[in-house]
Amino acid sequence: AISKHVQERVKKYYKHDSELLYPPFDSTYWKRVKKIISSKKFRPNLYFIPKKEYYLVVSRLEPYKKTDLVFRLFNQSKQMLIVVGTGSQEKNLKKLAGPNILFLKNLSDSEVAYLYTYARALIMPQNEDFGYTSLEAQFFGCPVISYKDSGSAETIIDKKTGILFDQQTVKSLSSAIE
């Protein structure tokens, strides 16, 4: 199993124990990316995005990712949200999105790393098996706001490297952001 979260599911549904083996994280690669974005030569085409004034979602835009929950909250709050990704729900989410929600796609790893570096937090409202983007964000010093019942919660130190919230509701997510 790739997380304790998945290990529990295997036990519950298949009545079997499983070995826990977390996916690898290529810190050497991400250190190279960090070096690129810190160089004076790096000029992302994201100059129009104010640093530390936005929240971030990096995800496939699919129903189980619960990004609509984030959109409903940010439409109420008017804070800036940047969404990186594509998927079957992209068209519906764009209709749901207010003017404070910006969609980006086809970004390089360096550009995503830049967004992690300057975001207030990465938001992960979904029940994720592991949550690799959580590791990426934390590597770049970006706190993660994640649903507690998720594999990504295993990589977050609550109230230190991020915040875990209890329910997949606007109210619970709002409290975590506050």
mmCIF file with all atom_site columns, C-alpha atoms in Angstrom:
data_model
loop_
_atom_site.group_PDB
_atom_site.id
_atom_site.type_symbol
_atom_site.label_atom_id
_atom_site.label_alt_id
_atom_site.label_comp_id
_atom_site.label_asym_id
_atom_site.label_entity_id
_atom_site.label_seq_id
_atom_site.pdbx_PDB_ins_code
_atom_site.Cartn_x
_atom_site.Cartn_y
_atom_site.Cartn_z
_atom_site.occupancy
_atom_site.B_iso_or_equiv
_atom_site.pdbx_formal_charge
_atom_site.auth_seq_id
_atom_site.auth_comp_id
_atom_site.auth_asym_id
_atom_site.auth_atom_id
_atom_site.pdbx_PDB_model_num
ATOM 1   C CA . ALA A 1 1   ? 0.000   0.000  0.000   1.00 0.00 ? 1   ALA A CA 1
ATOM 2   C CA . ILE A 1 2   ? 1.270   3.500  -0.785  1.00 0.00 ? 2   ILE A CA 1
ATOM 3   C CA . SER A 1 3   ? -0.022  4.978  2.502   1.00 0.00 ? 3   SER A CA 1
ATOM 4   C CA . LYS A 1 4   ? -1.536  3.967  5.830   1.00 0.00 ? 4   LYS A CA 1
ATOM 5   C CA . HIS A 1 5   ? -4.765  5.353  4.440   1.00 0.00 ? 5   HIS A CA 1
ATOM 6   C CA . VAL A 1 6   ? -4.732  2.812  1.586   1.00 0.00 ? 6   VAL A CA 1
ATOM 7   C CA . GLN A 1 7   ? -3.495  0.097  3.937   1.00 0.00 ? 7   GLN A CA 1
ATOM 8   C CA . GLU A 1 8   ? -6.618  0.587  6.074   1.00 0.00 ? 8   GLU A CA 1
ATOM 9   C CA . ARG A 1 9   ? -8.829  0.359  2.982   1.00 0.00 ? 9   ARG A CA 1
ATOM 10  C CA . VAL A 1 10  ? -7.159  -2.894 1.899   1.00 0.00 ? 10  VAL A CA 1
ATOM 11  C CA . LYS A 1 11  ? -7.779  -4.317 5.368   1.00 0.00 ? 11  LYS A CA 1
ATOM 12  C CA . LYS A 1 12  ? -11.402 -3.147 5.413   1.00 0.00 ? 12  LYS A CA 1
ATOM 13  C CA . TYR A 1 13  ? -12.473 -4.328 1.953   1.00 0.00 ? 13  TYR A CA 1
ATOM 14  C CA . TYR A 1 14  ? -10.166 -7.273 1.235   1.00 0.00 ? 14  TYR A CA 1
ATOM 15  C CA . LYS A 1 15  ? -9.596  -8.461 4.807   1.00 0.00 ? 15  LYS A CA 1
ATOM 16  C CA . HIS A 1 16  ? -5.844  -8.683 4.151   1.00 0.00 ? 16  HIS A CA 1
ATOM 17  C CA . ASP A 1 17  ? -2.795  -7.049 5.643   1.00 0.00 ? 17  ASP A CA 1
ATOM 18  C CA . SER A 1 18  ? -0.608  -5.140 3.219   1.00 0.00 ? 18  SER A CA 1
ATOM 19  C CA . GLU A 1 19  ? 2.944   -3.910 3.322   1.00 0.00 ? 19  GLU A CA 1
ATOM 20  C CA . LEU A 1 20  ? 3.407   -0.140 3.476   1.00 0.00 ? 20  LEU A CA 1
ATOM 21  C CA . LEU A 1 21  ? 5.746   1.268  0.852   1.00 0.00 ? 21  LEU A CA 1
ATOM 22  C CA . TYR A 1 22  ? 5.604   5.024  0.338   1.00 0.00 ? 22  TYR A CA 1
ATOM 23  C CA . PRO A 1 23  ? 6.291   6.289  -3.206  1.00 0.00 ? 23  PRO A CA 1
ATOM 24  C CA . PRO A 1 24  ? 9.759   7.745  -3.736  1.00 0.00 ? 24  PRO A CA 1
ATOM 25  C CA . PHE A 1 25  ? 10.328  11.489 -3.785  1.00 0.00 ? 25  PHE A CA 1
ATOM 26  C CA . ASP A 1 26  ? 13.131  12.600 -6.083  1.00 0.00 ? 26  ASP A CA 1
ATOM 27  C CA . SER A 1 27  ? 14.641  15.345 -3.943  1.00 0.00 ? 27  SER A CA 1
ATOM 28  C CA . THR A 1 28  ? 17.664  15.595 -6.278  1.00 0.00 ? 28  THR A CA 1
ATOM 29  C CA . TYR A 1 29  ? 15.366  16.552 -9.160  1.00 0.00 ? 29  TYR A CA 1
ATOM 30  C CA . TRP A 1 30  ? 13.416  19.060 -7.065  1.00 0.00 ? 30  TRP A CA 1
ATOM 31  C CA . LYS A 1 31  ? 16.649  20.605 -5.747  1.00 0.00 ? 31  LYS A CA 1
ATOM 32  C CA . ARG A 1 32  ? 17.635  21.249 -9.380  1.00 0.00 ? 32  ARG A CA 1
ATOM 33  C CA . VAL A 1 33  ? 14.247  22.856 -10.000 1.00 0.00 ? 33  VAL A CA 1
ATOM 34  C CA . LYS A 1 34  ? 14.654  24.980 -6.861  1.00 0.00 ? 34  LYS A CA 1
ATOM 35  C CA . LYS A 1 35  ? 18.038  26.126 -8.133  1.00 0.00 ? 35  LYS A CA 1
ATOM 36  C CA . ILE A 1 36  ? 16.511  27.047 -11.512 1.00 0.00 ? 36  ILE A CA 1
ATOM 37  C CA . ILE A 1 37  ? 13.726  29.151 -10.003 1.00 0.00 ? 37  ILE A CA 1
ATOM 38  C CA . SER A 1 38  ? 16.180  30.927 -7.669  1.00 0.00 ? 38  SER A CA 1
ATOM 39  C CA . SER A 1 39  ? 18.465  31.921 -10.512 1.00 0.00 ? 39  SER A CA 1
ATOM 40  C CA . LYS A 1 40  ? 18.308  35.443 -11.883 1.00 0.00 ? 40  LYS A CA 1
ATOM 41  C CA . LYS A 1 41  ? 17.856  33.957 -15.361 1.00 0.00 ? 41  LYS A CA 1
ATOM 42  C CA . PHE A 1 42  ? 14.519  32.341 -14.492 1.00 0.00 ? 42  PHE A CA 1
ATOM 43  C CA . ARG A 1 43  ? 11.704  34.506 -15.823 1.00 0.00 ? 43  ARG A CA 1
ATOM 44  C CA . PRO A 1 44  ? 8.356   32.743 -15.461 1.00 0.00 ? 44  PRO A CA 1
ATOM 45  C CA . ASN A 1 45  ? 5.503   34.077 -17.502 1.00 0.00 ? 45  ASN A CA 1
ATOM 46  C CA . LEU A 1 46  ? 3.655   34.532 -14.208 1.00 0.00 ? 46  LEU A CA 1
ATOM 47  C CA . TYR A 1 47  ? 4.843   38.058 -13.388 1.00 0.00 ? 47  TYR A CA 1
ATOM 48  C CA . PHE A 1 48  ? 1.243   39.297 -13.102 1.00 0.00 ? 48  PHE A CA 1
ATOM 49  C CA . ILE A 1 49  ? 0.547   37.069 -10.071 1.00 0.00 ? 49  ILE A CA 1
ATOM 50  C CA . PRO A 1 50  ? 1.162   38.897 -6.769  1.00 0.00 ? 50  PRO A CA 1
ATOM 51  C CA . LYS A 1 51  ? 3.452   36.909 -4.457  1.00 0.00 ? 51  LYS A CA 1
ATOM 52  C CA . LYS A 1 52  ? 1.958   35.514 -1.227  1.00 0.00 ? 52  LYS A CA 1
ATOM 53  C CA . GLU A 1 53  ? -1.499  36.811 -2.128  1.00 0.00 ? 53  GLU A CA 1
ATOM 54  C CA . TYR A 1 54  ? -3.027  33.636 -3.541  1.00 0.00 ? 54  TYR A CA 1
ATOM 55  C CA . TYR A 1 55  ? -3.984  30.103 -2.620  1.00 0.00 ? 55  TYR A CA 1
ATOM 56  C CA . LEU A 1 56  ? -3.216  27.232 -4.920  1.00 0.00 ? 56  LEU A CA 1
ATOM 57  C CA . VAL A 1 57  ? -4.852  24.041 -6.179  1.00 0.00 ? 57  VAL A CA 1
ATOM 58  C CA . VAL A 1 58  ? -2.680  21.687 -8.247  1.00 0.00 ? 58  VAL A CA 1
ATOM 59  C CA . SER A 1 59  ? -4.858  18.810 -9.354  1.00 0.00 ? 59  SER A CA 1
ATOM 60  C CA . ARG A 1 60  ? -6.596  16.903 -12.075 1.00 0.00 ? 60  ARG A CA 1
ATOM 61  C CA . LEU A 1 61  ? -10.018 18.481 -12.407 1.00 0.00 ? 61  LEU A CA 1
ATOM 62  C CA . GLU A 1 62  ? -12.118 15.392 -11.753 1.00 0.00 ? 62  GLU A CA 1
ATOM 63  C CA . PRO A 1 63  ? -15.204 15.002 -9.517  1.00 0.00 ? 63  PRO A CA 1
ATOM 64  C CA . TYR A 1 64  ? -13.490 12.977 -6.791  1.00 0.00 ? 64  TYR A CA 1
ATOM 65  C CA . LYS A 1 65  ? -10.891 15.731 -6.315  1.00 0.00 ? 65  LYS A CA 1
ATOM 66  C CA . LYS A 1 66  ? -13.608 17.950 -4.734  1.00 0.00 ? 66  LYS A CA 1
ATOM 67  C CA . THR A 1 67  ? -12.254 21.160 -6.277  1.00 0.00 ? 67  THR A CA 1
ATOM 68  C CA . ASP A 1 68  ? -15.818 22.489 -6.506  1.00 0.00 ? 68  ASP A CA 1
ATOM 69  C CA . LEU A 1 69  ? -15.708 22.765 -2.693  1.00 0.00 ? 69  LEU A CA 1
ATOM 70  C CA . VAL A 1 70  ? -12.731 25.124 -2.951  1.00 0.00 ? 70  VAL A CA 1
ATOM 71  C CA . PHE A 1 71  ? -14.484 27.145 -5.675  1.00 0.00 ? 71  PHE A CA 1
ATOM 72  C CA . ARG A 1 72  ? -17.630 27.585 -3.583  1.00 0.00 ? 72  ARG A CA 1
ATOM 73  C CA . LEU A 1 73  ? -15.535 28.906 -0.691  1.00 0.00 ? 73  LEU A CA 1
ATOM 74  C CA . PHE A 1 74  ? -13.392 31.236 -2.806  1.00 0.00 ? 74  PHE A CA 1
ATOM 75  C CA . ASN A 1 75  ? -16.416 32.619 -4.618  1.00 0.00 ? 75  ASN A CA 1
ATOM 76  C CA . GLN A 1 76  ? -17.657 33.735 -1.184  1.00 0.00 ? 76  GLN A CA 1
ATOM 77  C CA . SER A 1 77  ? -14.330 35.018 0.136   1.00 0.00 ? 77  SER A CA 1
ATOM 78  C CA . LYS A 1 78  ? -13.040 36.811 -2.974  1.00 0.00 ? 78  LYS A CA 1
ATOM 79  C CA . GLN A 1 79  ? -9.446  35.820 -2.122  1.00 0.00 ? 79  GLN A CA 1
ATOM 80  C CA . MET A 1 80  ? -7.316  34.883 -5.116  1.00 0.00 ? 80  MET A CA 1
ATOM 81  C CA . LEU A 1 81  ? -7.171  31.207 -6.086  1.00 0.00 ? 81  LEU A CA 1
ATOM 82  C CA . ILE A 1 82  ? -4.922  29.758 -8.775  1.00 0.00 ? 82  ILE A CA 1
ATOM 83  C CA . VAL A 1 83  ? -5.895  26.383 -10.201 1.00 0.00 ? 83  VAL A CA 1
ATOM 84  C CA . VAL A 1 84  ? -3.284  24.357 -12.088 1.00 0.00 ? 84  VAL A CA 1
ATOM 85  C CA . GLY A 1 85  ? -4.623  21.371 -13.985 1.00 0.00 ? 85  GLY A CA 1
ATOM 86  C CA . THR A 1 86  ? -7.039  20.002 -16.532 1.00 0.00 ? 86  THR A CA 1
ATOM 87  C CA . GLY A 1 87  ? -9.687  17.312 -16.565 1.00 0.00 ? 87  GLY A CA 1
ATOM 88  C CA . SER A 1 88  ? -13.247 16.364 -17.350 1.00 0.00 ? 88  SER A CA 1
ATOM 89  C CA . GLN A 1 89  ? -14.652 18.993 -14.955 1.00 0.00 ? 89  GLN A CA 1
ATOM 90  C CA . GLU A 1 90  ? -12.657 21.929 -16.335 1.00 0.00 ? 90  GLU A CA 1
ATOM 91  C CA . LYS A 1 91  ? -15.533 23.445 -18.326 1.00 0.00 ? 91  LYS A CA 1
ATOM 92  C CA . ASN A 1 92  ? -18.000 23.115 -15.411 1.00 0.00 ? 92  ASN A CA 1
ATOM 93  C CA . LEU A 1 93  ? -15.514 24.536 -12.919 1.00 0.00 ? 93  LEU A CA 1
ATOM 94  C CA . LYS A 1 94  ? -14.794 27.527 -15.152 1.00 0.00 ? 94  LYS A CA 1
ATOM 95  C CA . LYS A 1 95  ? -18.536 28.266 -15.181 1.00 0.00 ? 95  LYS A CA 1
ATOM 96  C CA . LEU A 1 96  ? -18.590 28.015 -11.384 1.00 0.00 ? 96  LEU A CA 1
ATOM 97  C CA . ALA A 1 97  ? -15.489 30.177 -10.911 1.00 0.00 ? 97  ALA A CA 1
ATOM 98  C CA . GLY A 1 98  ? -15.686 33.812 -9.924  1.00 0.00 ? 98  GLY A CA 1
ATOM 99  C CA . PRO A 1 99  ? -13.300 36.491 -11.249 1.00 0.00 ? 99  PRO A CA 1
ATOM 100 C CA . ASN A 1 100 ? -10.835 35.816 -8.400  1.00 0.00 ? 100 ASN A CA 1
ATOM 101 C CA . ILE A 1 101 ? -10.143 32.264 -9.662  1.00 0.00 ? 101 ILE A CA 1
ATOM 102 C CA . LEU A 1 102 ? -7.442  31.872 -12.305 1.00 0.00 ? 102 LEU A CA 1
ATOM 103 C CA . PHE A 1 103 ? -6.940  28.695 -14.335 1.00 0.00 ? 103 PHE A CA 1
ATOM 104 C CA . LEU A 1 104 ? -3.480  27.726 -15.589 1.00 0.00 ? 104 LEU A CA 1
ATOM 105 C CA . LYS A 1 105 ? -2.388  24.606 -17.442 1.00 0.00 ? 105 LYS A CA 1
ATOM 106 C CA . ASN A 1 106 ? 0.532   23.119 -19.329 1.00 0.00 ? 106 ASN A CA 1
ATOM 107 C CA . LEU A 1 107 ? 3.029   24.653 -16.904 1.00 0.00 ? 107 LEU A CA 1
ATOM 108 C CA . SER A 1 108 ? 6.597   23.433 -16.541 1.00 0.00 ? 108 SER A CA 1
ATOM 109 C CA . ASP A 1 109 ? 7.745   21.963 -13.236 1.00 0.00 ? 109 ASP A CA 1
ATOM 110 C CA . SER A 1 110 ? 9.731   25.158 -12.698 1.00 0.00 ? 110 SER A CA 1
ATOM 111 C CA . GLU A 1 111 ? 6.609   27.291 -13.107 1.00 0.00 ? 111 GLU A CA 1
ATOM 112 C CA . VAL A 1 112 ? 4.616   25.089 -10.706 1.00 0.00 ? 112 VAL A CA 1
ATOM 113 C CA . ALA A 1 113 ? 7.526   25.236 -8.245  1.00 0.00 ? 113 ALA A CA 1
ATOM 114 C CA . TYR A 1 114 ? 7.463   29.031 -8.526  1.00 0.00 ? 114 TYR A CA 1
ATOM 115 C CA . LEU A 1 115 ? 3.736   29.000 -7.683  1.00 0.00 ? 115 LEU A CA 1
ATOM 116 C CA . TYR A 1 116 ? 4.360   26.715 -4.675  1.00 0.00 ? 116 TYR A CA 1
ATOM 117 C CA . THR A 1 117 ? 7.121   29.039 -3.479  1.00 0.00 ? 117 THR A CA 1
ATOM 118 C CA . TYR A 1 118 ? 4.919   32.131 -3.425  1.00 0.00 ? 118 TYR A CA 1
ATOM 119 C CA . ALA A 1 119 ? 1.492   30.696 -2.522  1.00 0.00 ? 119 ALA A CA 1
ATOM 120 C CA . ARG A 1 120 ? -0.107  31.227 0.857   1.00 0.00 ? 120 ARG A CA 1
ATOM 121 C CA . ALA A 1 121 ? -0.994  27.515 0.835   1.00 0.00 ? 121 ALA A CA 1
ATOM 122 C CA . LEU A 1 122 ? -1.806  24.544 -1.365  1.00 0.00 ? 122 LEU A CA 1
ATOM 123 C CA . ILE A 1 123 ? -5.369  23.319 -0.833  1.00 0.00 ? 123 ILE A CA 1
ATOM 124 C CA . MET A 1 124 ? -6.155  19.582 -1.114  1.00 0.00 ? 124 MET A CA 1
ATOM 125 C CA . PRO A 1 125 ? -9.849  18.944 -0.336  1.00 0.00 ? 125 PRO A CA 1
ATOM 126 C CA . GLN A 1 126 ? -9.892  15.396 -1.712  1.00 0.00 ? 126 GLN A CA 1
ATOM 127 C CA . ASN A 1 127 ? -9.508  11.980 -0.161  1.00 0.00 ? 127 ASN A CA 1
ATOM 128 C CA . GLU A 1 128 ? -6.138  11.210 -1.744  1.00 0.00 ? 128 GLU A CA 1
ATOM 129 C CA . ASP A 1 129 ? -4.409  7.828  -1.712  1.00 0.00 ? 129 ASP A CA 1
ATOM 130 C CA . PHE A 1 130 ? -1.015  9.446  -1.168  1.00 0.00 ? 130 PHE A CA 1
ATOM 131 C CA . GLY A 1 131 ? -0.858  13.075 -2.325  1.00 0.00 ? 131 GLY A CA 1
ATOM 132 C CA . TYR A 1 132 ? 2.438   13.643 -4.069  1.00 0.00 ? 132 TYR A CA 1
ATOM 133 C CA . THR A 1 133 ? 1.642   17.330 -4.660  1.00 0.00 ? 133 THR A CA 1
ATOM 134 C CA . SER A 1 134 ? 1.633   17.774 -0.886  1.00 0.00 ? 134 SER A CA 1
ATOM 135 C CA . LEU A 1 135 ? 5.291   16.721 -0.798  1.00 0.00 ? 135 LEU A CA 1
ATOM 136 C CA . GLU A 1 136 ? 6.155   18.990 -3.715  1.00 0.00 ? 136 GLU A CA 1
ATOM 137 C CA . ALA A 1 137 ? 4.513   21.988 -2.051  1.00 0.00 ? 137 ALA A CA 1
ATOM 138 C CA . GLN A 1 138 ? 6.178   21.376 1.303   1.00 0.00 ? 138 GLN A CA 1
ATOM 139 C CA . PHE A 1 139 ? 9.556   20.998 -0.423  1.00 0.00 ? 139 PHE A CA 1
ATOM 140 C CA . PHE A 1 140 ? 9.147   24.585 -1.643  1.00 0.00 ? 140 PHE A CA 1
ATOM 141 C CA . GLY A 1 141 ? 8.025   25.875 1.758   1.00 0.00 ? 141 GLY A CA 1
ATOM 142 C CA . CYS A 1 142 ? 4.341   26.018 0.870   1.00 0.00 ? 142 CYS A CA 1
ATOM 143 C CA . PRO A 1 143 ? 1.972   24.999 3.686   1.00 0.00 ? 143 PRO A CA 1
ATOM 144 C CA . VAL A 1 144 ? -0.722  22.468 2.771   1.00 0.00 ? 144 VAL A CA 1
ATOM 145 C CA . ILE A 1 145 ? -4.365  22.622 3.797   1.00 0.00 ? 145 ILE A CA 1
ATOM 146 C CA . SER A 1 146 ? -5.591  19.053 3.423   1.00 0.00 ? 146 SER A CA 1
ATOM 147 C CA . TYR A 1 147 ? -8.591  16.906 4.193   1.00 0.00 ? 147 TYR A CA 1
ATOM 148 C CA . LYS A 1 148 ? -7.706  14.850 7.274   1.00 0.00 ? 148 LYS A CA 1
ATOM 149 C CA . ASP A 1 149 ? -9.030  11.515 5.966   1.00 0.00 ? 149 ASP A CA 1
ATOM 150 C CA . SER A 1 150 ? -6.442  11.295 3.229   1.00 0.00 ? 150 SER A CA 1
ATOM 151 C CA . GLY A 1 151 ? -3.054  9.825  2.447   1.00 0.00 ? 151 GLY A CA 1
ATOM 152 C CA . SER A 1 152 ? -1.687  13.348 2.043   1.00 0.00 ? 152 SER A CA 1
ATOM 153 C CA . ALA A 1 153 ? -2.345  13.928 5.757   1.00 0.00 ? 153 ALA A CA 1
ATOM 154 C CA . GLU A 1 154 ? 0.439   11.420 6.493   1.00 0.00 ? 154 GLU A CA 1
ATOM 155 C CA . THR A 1 155 ? 3.056   13.813 5.103   1.00 0.00 ? 155 THR A CA 1
ATOM 156 C CA . ILE A 1 156 ? 1.781   16.958 6.846   1.00 0.00 ? 156 ILE A CA 1
ATOM 157 C CA . ILE A 1 157 ? 2.661   17.950 10.391  1.00 0.00 ? 157 ILE A CA 1
ATOM 158 C CA . ASP A 1 158 ? -0.619  19.537 11.512  1.00 0.00 ? 158 ASP A CA 1
ATOM 159 C CA . LYS A 1 159 ? -0.237  23.212 12.431  1.00 0.00 ? 159 LYS A CA 1
ATOM 160 C CA . LYS A 1 160 ? 3.447   23.120 11.456  1.00 0.00 ? 160 LYS A CA 1
ATOM 161 C CA . THR A 1 161 ? 3.745   22.291 7.740   1.00 0.00 ? 161 THR A CA 1
ATOM 162 C CA . GLY A 1 162 ? 0.035   22.592 7.108   1.00 0.00 ? 162 GLY A CA 1
ATOM 163 C CA . ILE A 1 163 ? -3.474  22.356 8.460   1.00 0.00 ? 163 ILE A CA 1
ATOM 164 C CA . LEU A 1 164 ? -5.756  19.315 8.391   1.00 0.00 ? 164 LEU A CA 1
ATOM 165 C CA . PHE A 1 165 ? -9.524  19.820 8.244   1.00 0.00 ? 165 PHE A CA 1
ATOM 166 C CA . ASP A 1 166 ? -12.170 17.342 9.393   1.00 0.00 ? 166 ASP A CA 1
ATOM 167 C CA . GLN A 1 167 ? -15.025 17.536 6.911   1.00 0.00 ? 167 GLN A CA 1
ATOM 168 C CA . GLN A 1 168 ? -15.311 18.136 3.192   1.00 0.00 ? 168 GLN A CA 1
ATOM 169 C CA . THR A 1 169 ? -17.507 21.190 3.697   1.00 0.00 ? 169 THR A CA 1
ATOM 170 C CA . VAL A 1 170 ? -17.093 24.880 2.949   1.00 0.00 ? 170 VAL A CA 1
ATOM 171 C CA . LYS A 1 171 ? -17.322 25.629 6.687   1.00 0.00 ? 171 LYS A CA 1
ATOM 172 C CA . SER A 1 172 ? -14.579 23.159 7.662   1.00 0.00 ? 172 SER A CA 1
ATOM 173 C CA . LEU A 1 173 ? -12.260 24.280 4.847   1.00 0.00 ? 173 LEU A CA 1
ATOM 174 C CA . SER A 1 174 ? -12.921 27.933 5.696   1.00 0.00 ? 174 SER A CA 1
ATOM 175 C CA . SER A 1 175 ? -11.957 27.328 9.325   1.00 0.00 ? 175 SER A CA 1
ATOM 176 C CA . ALA A 1 176 ? -8.716  25.669 8.232   1.00 0.00 ? 176 ALA A CA 1
ATOM 177 C CA . ILE A 1 177 ? -7.810  28.617 6.019   1.00 0.00 ? 177 ILE A CA 1
ATOM 178 C CA . GLU A 1 178 ? -8.584  31.086 8.817   1.00 0.00 ? 178 GLU A CA 1
#
